[in-house]
Amino acid sequence: MTALKKSGLLRTYYRDRLRGYRLGARAKSALLDGWPERFASYLTGEAETNRLKSEMTRRLRLHRLAETYVTMDNAGVGIYPDEKPKVFAPQGFNGEAVIYPAFYSSREVKDMGVDTTQIRSSRFAGVLLSPTGIYATYNSGAALMKWRYKSELRVKTLLWSVLCQQRLAGQYRTENVYGLVLGDSMELGYQILTSTGGAKHDYFMLDGSYDHFYFLTNDHQGEVILALLCDPVKTAELDRILSQGLTVGNPGRAIEQDAAEPDGTPVLFGYFCDLPRIVRFNTSLELMERPGTLICFDFQADVLRRYCGGRVRLQTIDFTKFEGRLFP
């Protein structure tokens, strides 16, 4: 950062006692000269990212979006326009399948035009497309974000319409649309699990908008798990390892499960922190007064143990050993 400022490529900006950084004219010219196909849409004309933003709320939203970009990039997800299919382009999309994971910011989605006017008030940061899934992505930072159920439901409906019924109908079905929320720590995951939406019900809560809503942290651990989420082959290998010594779960039972102990105790693979699944699993065990086993990573255990209580036995995966084996 110091070197960039000394070179005149980056300028420090203060407003409302909040420090920020802006690209200088030399930096913009260097990016446009070197990689015009990658940065022209962000740095020229009336592009939203080419306008100065001084309000604290807008600057913090940009920070969350930048944080999301970094998490995606570190997980091996494509983020630049020239390295991913033009799925949300107003025109020019040729129907190519999504072979590698790619992230499209909310602005890229909204660039489609008239079809996106109904999602202007949404809090989503963008959409992650993996070969097997669509993830409406949010970044809540360190605290519960504002949440409007109807606005976010319109995002889901748009993804159904544009991707599952039109542009990528051959690759995705409506049940392939999930939610993904990023946060600064696992403690936010506990806040989400126990949230009732606040006094005015305008903060994030698990309201049924998505049957599967994954929670990942904005750090190295979250990035590795995000890479796993986008890789069905490695996910299947981890599930195979975890299933050793267990029997096949019965998906038709009242208790949601992935496997079962030899004595019939239901087992849930919770390492992706699919929060609605964890809630359904824990609630069913409470109603039926039965024990259960939840398998998660070691750094997730404290929060999940606090939420589930003594009825659920936690079995942990050593994250360091896991990473060394599947992501050497």
Tab-separated table of C-alpha atoms in Angstrom:
chain	number	residue	atom	x	y	z
A	1	MET	CA	0.000	0.000	0.000
A	2	THR	CA	2.848	2.352	0.881
A	3	ALA	CA	4.617	1.669	-2.391
A	4	LEU	CA	1.439	2.256	-4.393
A	5	LYS	CA	0.873	5.587	-2.645
A	6	LYS	CA	4.468	6.697	-3.177
A	7	SER	CA	4.132	5.860	-6.864
A	8	GLY	CA	1.021	7.993	-7.133
A	9	LEU	CA	-1.161	5.019	-8.047
A	10	LEU	CA	-3.262	5.119	-4.910
A	11	ARG	CA	-4.731	8.070	-3.029
A	12	THR	CA	-5.911	8.146	0.570
A	13	TYR	CA	-9.361	9.609	1.143
A	14	TYR	CA	-10.951	10.617	4.461
A	15	ARG	CA	-14.625	11.316	5.067
A	16	ASP	CA	-16.726	10.990	8.217
A	17	ARG	CA	-13.621	9.824	10.103
A	18	LEU	CA	-13.404	6.823	7.790
A	19	ARG	CA	-10.299	6.233	5.714
A	20	GLY	CA	-10.495	4.830	2.217
A	21	TYR	CA	-8.345	4.462	-0.886
A	22	ARG	CA	-8.939	5.492	-4.463
A	23	LEU	CA	-7.135	4.736	-7.687
A	24	GLY	CA	-5.262	7.698	-9.111
A	25	ALA	CA	-5.377	8.695	-12.773
A	26	ARG	CA	-2.047	6.931	-13.426
A	27	ALA	CA	-3.336	3.699	-11.929
A	28	LYS	CA	-6.489	3.758	-14.038
A	29	SER	CA	-4.463	4.418	-17.185
A	30	ALA	CA	-2.080	1.568	-16.378
A	31	LEU	CA	-4.948	-0.896	-15.874
A	32	LEU	CA	-6.771	0.236	-19.018
A	33	ASP	CA	-3.597	0.130	-21.131
A	34	GLY	CA	-2.522	-3.292	-19.860
A	35	TRP	CA	-5.842	-5.121	-19.556
A	36	PRO	CA	-8.599	-3.159	-21.332
A	37	GLU	CA	-10.840	-6.231	-21.711
A	38	ARG	CA	-10.661	-6.814	-17.957
A	39	PHE	CA	-11.050	-3.313	-16.488
A	40	ALA	CA	-12.775	-1.095	-19.074
A	41	SER	CA	-16.248	-1.953	-17.769
A	42	TYR	CA	-15.249	-0.825	-14.270
A	43	LEU	CA	-13.181	2.283	-14.996
A	44	THR	CA	-14.765	4.057	-17.947
A	45	GLY	CA	-17.950	5.964	-18.737
A	46	GLU	CA	-20.894	5.937	-16.346
A	47	ALA	CA	-19.928	2.663	-14.669
A	48	GLU	CA	-21.009	2.617	-11.032
A	49	THR	CA	-17.480	1.734	-9.929
A	50	ASN	CA	-16.089	4.753	-11.773
A	51	ARG	CA	-18.070	7.217	-9.635
A	52	LEU	CA	-16.763	8.721	-6.410
A	53	LYS	CA	-18.627	7.557	-3.321
A	54	SER	CA	-18.467	9.528	-0.110
A	55	GLU	CA	-21.424	8.298	1.943
A	56	MET	CA	-20.335	5.883	4.628
A	57	THR	CA	-22.991	3.294	3.782
A	58	ARG	CA	-21.994	3.196	0.119
A	59	ARG	CA	-18.294	2.977	0.941
A	60	LEU	CA	-18.901	0.151	3.397
A	61	ARG	CA	-20.927	-1.702	0.776
A	62	LEU	CA	-18.019	-1.345	-1.662
A	63	HIS	CA	-15.725	-2.709	1.053
A	64	ARG	CA	-17.975	-5.763	1.488
A	65	LEU	CA	-18.010	-6.329	-2.257
A	66	ALA	CA	-14.207	-6.041	-2.423
A	67	GLU	CA	-13.946	-8.478	0.480
A	68	THR	CA	-16.197	-10.899	-1.396
A	69	TYR	CA	-14.020	-10.596	-4.507
A	70	VAL	CA	-10.915	-11.456	-2.474
A	71	THR	CA	-12.577	-14.492	-0.865
A	72	MET	CA	-13.737	-15.734	-4.267
A	73	ASP	CA	-10.365	-15.147	-5.930
A	74	ASN	CA	-8.455	-16.925	-3.163
A	75	ALA	CA	-10.823	-19.890	-3.506
A	76	GLY	CA	-9.984	-20.209	-7.189
A	77	VAL	CA	-13.244	-18.687	-8.431
A	78	GLY	CA	-13.086	-16.586	-11.598
A	79	ILE	CA	-13.951	-12.936	-10.965
A	80	TYR	CA	-12.770	-11.022	-14.056
A	81	PRO	CA	-15.035	-10.455	-17.094
A	82	ASP	CA	-12.497	-11.886	-19.545
A	83	GLU	CA	-12.169	-15.231	-17.729
A	84	LYS	CA	-15.811	-16.263	-17.394
A	85	PRO	CA	-18.869	-16.763	-19.647
A	86	LYS	CA	-20.896	-13.611	-20.287
A	87	VAL	CA	-23.916	-15.140	-18.570
A	88	PHE	CA	-25.541	-11.844	-17.555
A	89	ALA	CA	-24.519	-9.742	-20.559
A	90	PRO	CA	-27.482	-7.909	-22.154
A	91	GLN	CA	-26.382	-9.480	-25.426
A	92	GLY	CA	-23.509	-11.585	-26.672
A	93	PHE	CA	-24.034	-14.682	-24.515
A	94	ASN	CA	-23.664	-17.801	-26.649
A	95	GLY	CA	-25.012	-20.336	-24.182
A	96	GLU	CA	-21.668	-21.775	-23.109
A	97	ALA	CA	-21.856	-23.943	-19.975
A	98	VAL	CA	-20.189	-22.970	-16.709
A	99	ILE	CA	-17.232	-25.357	-16.487
A	100	TYR	CA	-15.239	-23.529	-13.813
A	101	PRO	CA	-16.596	-21.610	-10.798
A	102	ALA	CA	-17.263	-17.932	-11.580
A	103	PHE	CA	-18.541	-15.011	-9.522
A	104	TYR	CA	-20.707	-12.234	-10.957
A	105	SER	CA	-21.181	-9.092	-8.861
A	106	SER	CA	-24.635	-7.643	-8.279
A	107	ARG	CA	-23.754	-4.849	-10.698
A	108	GLU	CA	-22.963	-7.385	-13.431
A	109	VAL	CA	-26.331	-9.056	-12.828
A	110	LYS	CA	-28.144	-5.719	-12.906
A	111	ASP	CA	-26.436	-4.813	-16.191
A	112	MET	CA	-28.946	-7.101	-17.899
A	113	GLY	CA	-31.329	-4.145	-17.889
A	114	VAL	CA	-35.091	-4.035	-17.558
A	115	ASP	CA	-35.444	-7.554	-16.112
A	116	THR	CA	-33.444	-6.562	-13.038
A	117	THR	CA	-35.302	-3.421	-11.971
A	118	GLN	CA	-37.138	-5.389	-9.277
A	119	ILE	CA	-33.917	-6.306	-7.415
A	120	ARG	CA	-32.468	-2.812	-6.993
A	121	SER	CA	-33.072	-2.881	-3.232
A	122	SER	CA	-31.541	-6.308	-2.670
A	123	ARG	CA	-28.530	-6.748	-0.361
A	124	PHE	CA	-26.907	-9.507	-2.404
A	125	ALA	CA	-23.262	-9.032	-3.366
A	126	GLY	CA	-23.503	-11.188	-6.453
A	127	VAL	CA	-23.969	-14.705	-7.779
A	128	LEU	CA	-21.524	-17.595	-7.627
A	129	LEU	CA	-21.938	-20.144	-10.413
A	130	SER	CA	-20.283	-23.528	-9.999
A	131	PRO	CA	-20.652	-26.421	-12.462
A	132	THR	CA	-23.427	-27.885	-10.284
A	133	GLY	CA	-24.962	-24.972	-8.380
A	134	ILE	CA	-26.103	-21.354	-8.297
A	135	TYR	CA	-25.380	-19.408	-5.098
A	136	ALA	CA	-26.950	-16.023	-4.386
A	137	THR	CA	-24.110	-14.512	-2.347
A	138	TYR	CA	-24.274	-12.097	0.589
A	139	ASN	CA	-21.547	-10.617	2.790
A	140	SER	CA	-22.769	-9.694	6.265
A	141	GLY	CA	-19.387	-8.663	7.684
A	142	ALA	CA	-19.252	-8.652	11.486
A	143	ALA	CA	-22.965	-8.183	12.235
A	144	LEU	CA	-26.399	-9.152	10.965
A	145	MET	CA	-27.198	-7.325	7.742
A	146	LYS	CA	-30.454	-5.638	6.860
A	147	TRP	CA	-32.870	-8.062	5.211
A	148	ARG	CA	-36.044	-7.658	3.191
A	149	TYR	CA	-37.619	-10.994	2.461
A	150	LYS	CA	-39.562	-9.903	-0.629
A	151	SER	CA	-36.549	-8.179	-2.217
A	152	GLU	CA	-34.338	-11.227	-1.737
A	153	LEU	CA	-37.075	-13.557	-2.974
A	154	ARG	CA	-37.134	-11.525	-6.178
A	155	VAL	CA	-33.404	-12.239	-6.603
A	156	LYS	CA	-34.084	-15.964	-6.328
A	157	THR	CA	-36.950	-15.678	-8.819
A	158	LEU	CA	-34.715	-13.791	-11.275
A	159	LEU	CA	-32.034	-16.498	-11.054
A	160	TRP	CA	-34.664	-19.161	-11.649
A	161	SER	CA	-35.965	-17.333	-14.690
A	162	VAL	CA	-32.690	-16.216	-16.299
A	163	LEU	CA	-30.483	-19.200	-15.541
A	164	CYS	CA	-32.717	-22.222	-14.954
A	165	GLN	CA	-35.347	-21.494	-17.588
A	166	GLN	CA	-33.491	-19.464	-20.199
A	167	ARG	CA	-29.744	-19.043	-20.574
A	168	LEU	CA	-28.456	-22.170	-18.785
A	169	ALA	CA	-31.594	-24.317	-18.751
A	170	GLY	CA	-29.586	-27.327	-19.900
A	171	GLN	CA	-27.241	-27.111	-16.900
A	172	TYR	CA	-29.301	-25.925	-13.923
A	173	ARG	CA	-32.687	-26.713	-12.414
A	174	THR	CA	-34.622	-24.581	-9.930
A	175	GLU	CA	-33.527	-26.819	-7.024
A	176	ASN	CA	-29.904	-25.922	-7.827
A	177	VAL	CA	-30.342	-22.346	-6.515
A	178	TYR	CA	-28.914	-21.863	-3.009
A	179	GLY	CA	-27.970	-19.050	-0.636
A	180	LEU	CA	-24.426	-18.277	0.511
A	181	VAL	CA	-23.588	-15.768	3.241
A	182	LEU	CA	-20.057	-14.691	4.172
A	183	GLY	CA	-19.111	-13.297	7.569
A	184	ASP	CA	-16.087	-12.159	9.525
A	185	SER	CA	-16.177	-14.999	12.070
A	186	MET	CA	-18.080	-18.098	13.153
A	187	GLU	CA	-19.693	-15.977	15.867
A	188	LEU	CA	-21.857	-14.389	13.168
A	189	GLY	CA	-23.004	-17.888	12.266
A	190	TYR	CA	-24.367	-18.270	15.787
A	191	GLN	CA	-26.134	-14.902	15.526
A	192	ILE	CA	-27.809	-16.049	12.311
A	193	LEU	CA	-28.861	-19.397	13.801
A	194	THR	CA	-30.545	-17.640	16.715
A	195	SER	CA	-31.786	-14.495	14.933
A	196	THR	CA	-35.478	-13.603	14.963
A	197	GLY	CA	-34.966	-10.559	12.730
A	198	GLY	CA	-34.796	-7.903	15.441
A	199	ALA	CA	-37.618	-5.797	16.872
A	200	LYS	CA	-38.788	-4.716	13.405
A	201	HIS	CA	-37.919	-8.005	11.688
A	202	ASP	CA	-35.630	-6.165	9.291
A	203	TYR	CA	-32.370	-8.017	10.029
A	204	PHE	CA	-31.137	-11.227	8.495
A	205	MET	CA	-32.735	-14.428	9.712
A	206	LEU	CA	-33.391	-17.909	8.350
A	207	ASP	CA	-36.844	-17.222	6.954
A	208	GLY	CA	-37.134	-20.097	4.507
A	209	SER	CA	-36.140	-18.072	1.460
A	210	TYR	CA	-33.585	-20.799	0.670
A	211	ASP	CA	-33.741	-24.468	1.717
A	212	HIS	CA	-29.943	-24.429	1.749
A	213	PHE	CA	-28.084	-21.350	3.007
A	214	TYR	CA	-24.361	-21.888	3.503
A	215	PHE	CA	-22.289	-19.812	5.932
A	216	LEU	CA	-18.546	-19.341	5.319
A	217	THR	CA	-15.992	-17.083	6.966
A	218	ASN	CA	-13.995	-14.422	5.117
A	219	ASP	CA	-10.638	-15.994	5.925
A	220	HIS	CA	-8.369	-18.792	4.721
A	221	GLN	CA	-10.570	-21.478	6.255
A	222	GLY	CA	-13.651	-20.122	4.532
A	223	GLU	CA	-11.790	-19.888	1.218
A	224	VAL	CA	-10.739	-23.549	1.372
A	225	ILE	CA	-14.275	-24.669	2.203
A	226	LEU	CA	-15.614	-22.488	-0.621
A	227	ALA	CA	-13.231	-24.252	-3.015
A	228	LEU	CA	-14.587	-27.556	-1.672
A	229	LEU	CA	-18.182	-26.395	-2.169
A	230	CYS	CA	-17.395	-25.763	-5.838
A	231	ASP	CA	-15.723	-29.166	-6.310
A	232	PRO	CA	-18.213	-32.079	-6.255
A	233	VAL	CA	-15.432	-34.641	-6.744
A	234	LYS	CA	-13.533	-33.618	-3.604
A	235	THR	CA	-16.800	-33.243	-1.694
A	236	ALA	CA	-17.717	-36.815	-2.606
A	237	GLU	CA	-14.275	-37.996	-1.485
A	238	LEU	CA	-14.642	-36.276	1.895
A	239	ASP	CA	-18.114	-37.767	2.336
A	240	ARG	CA	-16.697	-41.206	1.519
A	241	ILE	CA	-14.034	-40.802	4.199
A	242	LEU	CA	-16.556	-39.591	6.767
A	243	SER	CA	-18.948	-42.448	5.959
A	244	GLN	CA	-16.485	-45.147	6.961
A	245	GLY	CA	-17.976	-47.133	9.843
A	246	LEU	CA	-21.421	-45.600	9.289
A	247	THR	CA	-24.506	-46.990	7.613
A	248	VAL	CA	-26.400	-45.306	4.785
A	249	GLY	CA	-28.789	-42.632	6.021
A	250	ASN	CA	-32.482	-42.823	5.247
A	251	PRO	CA	-33.517	-39.562	3.515
A	252	GLY	CA	-37.172	-40.494	3.931
A	253	ARG	CA	-37.039	-40.337	7.710
A	254	ALA	CA	-38.400	-37.425	9.708
A	255	ILE	CA	-34.861	-36.494	10.781
A	256	GLU	CA	-32.694	-35.072	8.023
A	257	GLN	CA	-29.467	-37.063	7.857
A	258	ASP	CA	-26.543	-38.093	5.659
A	259	ALA	CA	-25.675	-41.334	7.453
A	260	ALA	CA	-26.337	-43.236	10.663
A	261	GLU	CA	-24.323	-44.757	13.477
A	262	PRO	CA	-24.443	-48.582	13.750
A	263	ASP	CA	-27.029	-48.172	16.521
A	264	GLY	CA	-29.257	-46.021	14.271
A	265	THR	CA	-28.250	-42.609	15.647
A	266	PRO	CA	-28.701	-40.084	12.787
A	267	VAL	CA	-25.569	-38.338	11.487
A	268	LEU	CA	-25.437	-34.999	9.642
A	269	PHE	CA	-22.431	-33.797	7.645
A	270	GLY	CA	-22.399	-30.142	8.717
A	271	TYR	CA	-18.958	-29.047	7.544
A	272	PHE	CA	-20.436	-26.674	4.927
A	273	CYS	CA	-22.444	-24.922	7.666
A	274	ASP	CA	-25.684	-25.282	5.735
A	275	LEU	CA	-27.597	-23.416	8.439
A	276	PRO	CA	-31.200	-24.421	7.556
A	277	ARG	CA	-30.166	-28.094	7.489
A	278	ILE	CA	-28.516	-27.779	10.883
A	279	VAL	CA	-31.652	-26.111	12.266
A	280	ARG	CA	-33.905	-28.826	10.830
A	281	PHE	CA	-31.629	-31.569	12.180
A	282	ASN	CA	-31.432	-30.069	15.666
A	283	THR	CA	-35.161	-29.276	15.842
A	284	SER	CA	-36.168	-32.784	14.781
A	285	LEU	CA	-33.908	-34.329	17.414
A	286	GLU	CA	-35.435	-32.121	20.088
A	287	LEU	CA	-39.007	-32.950	19.069
A	288	MET	CA	-38.310	-36.678	18.938
A	289	GLU	CA	-36.072	-36.580	22.047
A	290	ARG	CA	-33.309	-38.428	20.276
A	291	PRO	CA	-29.518	-37.991	20.201
A	292	GLY	CA	-27.637	-37.224	17.008
A	293	THR	CA	-24.133	-36.727	15.634
A	294	LEU	CA	-23.027	-33.613	13.749
A	295	ILE	CA	-19.738	-33.725	11.825
A	296	CYS	CA	-18.007	-30.370	11.293
A	297	PHE	CA	-14.560	-28.787	11.141
A	298	ASP	CA	-12.777	-28.163	14.429
A	299	PHE	CA	-12.992	-24.353	14.116
A	300	GLN	CA	-16.793	-24.568	13.684
A	301	ALA	CA	-17.378	-26.776	16.727
A	302	ASP	CA	-17.696	-24.203	19.529
A	303	VAL	CA	-20.482	-22.274	17.832
A	304	LEU	CA	-22.396	-25.362	16.692
A	305	ARG	CA	-22.086	-26.988	20.119
A	306	ARG	CA	-23.456	-23.846	21.728
A	307	TYR	CA	-26.417	-23.838	19.367
A	308	CYS	CA	-27.255	-27.553	19.440
A	309	GLY	CA	-26.709	-28.206	23.144
A	310	GLY	CA	-25.994	-31.536	24.768
A	311	ARG	CA	-28.355	-33.668	22.681
A	312	VAL	CA	-26.039	-33.486	19.650
A	313	ARG	CA	-22.580	-35.041	19.782
A	314	LEU	CA	-20.056	-33.174	17.668
A	315	GLN	CA	-17.422	-35.073	15.735
A	316	THR	CA	-14.742	-32.763	14.371
A	317	ILE	CA	-12.515	-32.808	11.308
A	318	ASP	CA	-8.983	-31.505	11.788
A	319	PHE	CA	-8.916	-28.642	9.267
A	320	THR	CA	-5.122	-28.684	8.831
A	321	LYS	CA	-5.050	-32.415	8.076
A	322	PHE	CA	-8.051	-32.092	5.768
A	323	GLU	CA	-6.417	-29.284	3.787
A	324	GLY	CA	-3.151	-31.212	3.515
A	325	ARG	CA	-4.968	-34.252	2.141
A	326	LEU	CA	-7.478	-32.746	-0.286
A	327	PHE	CA	-5.854	-29.363	-1.048
A	328	PRO	CA	-2.085	-30.054	-0.890
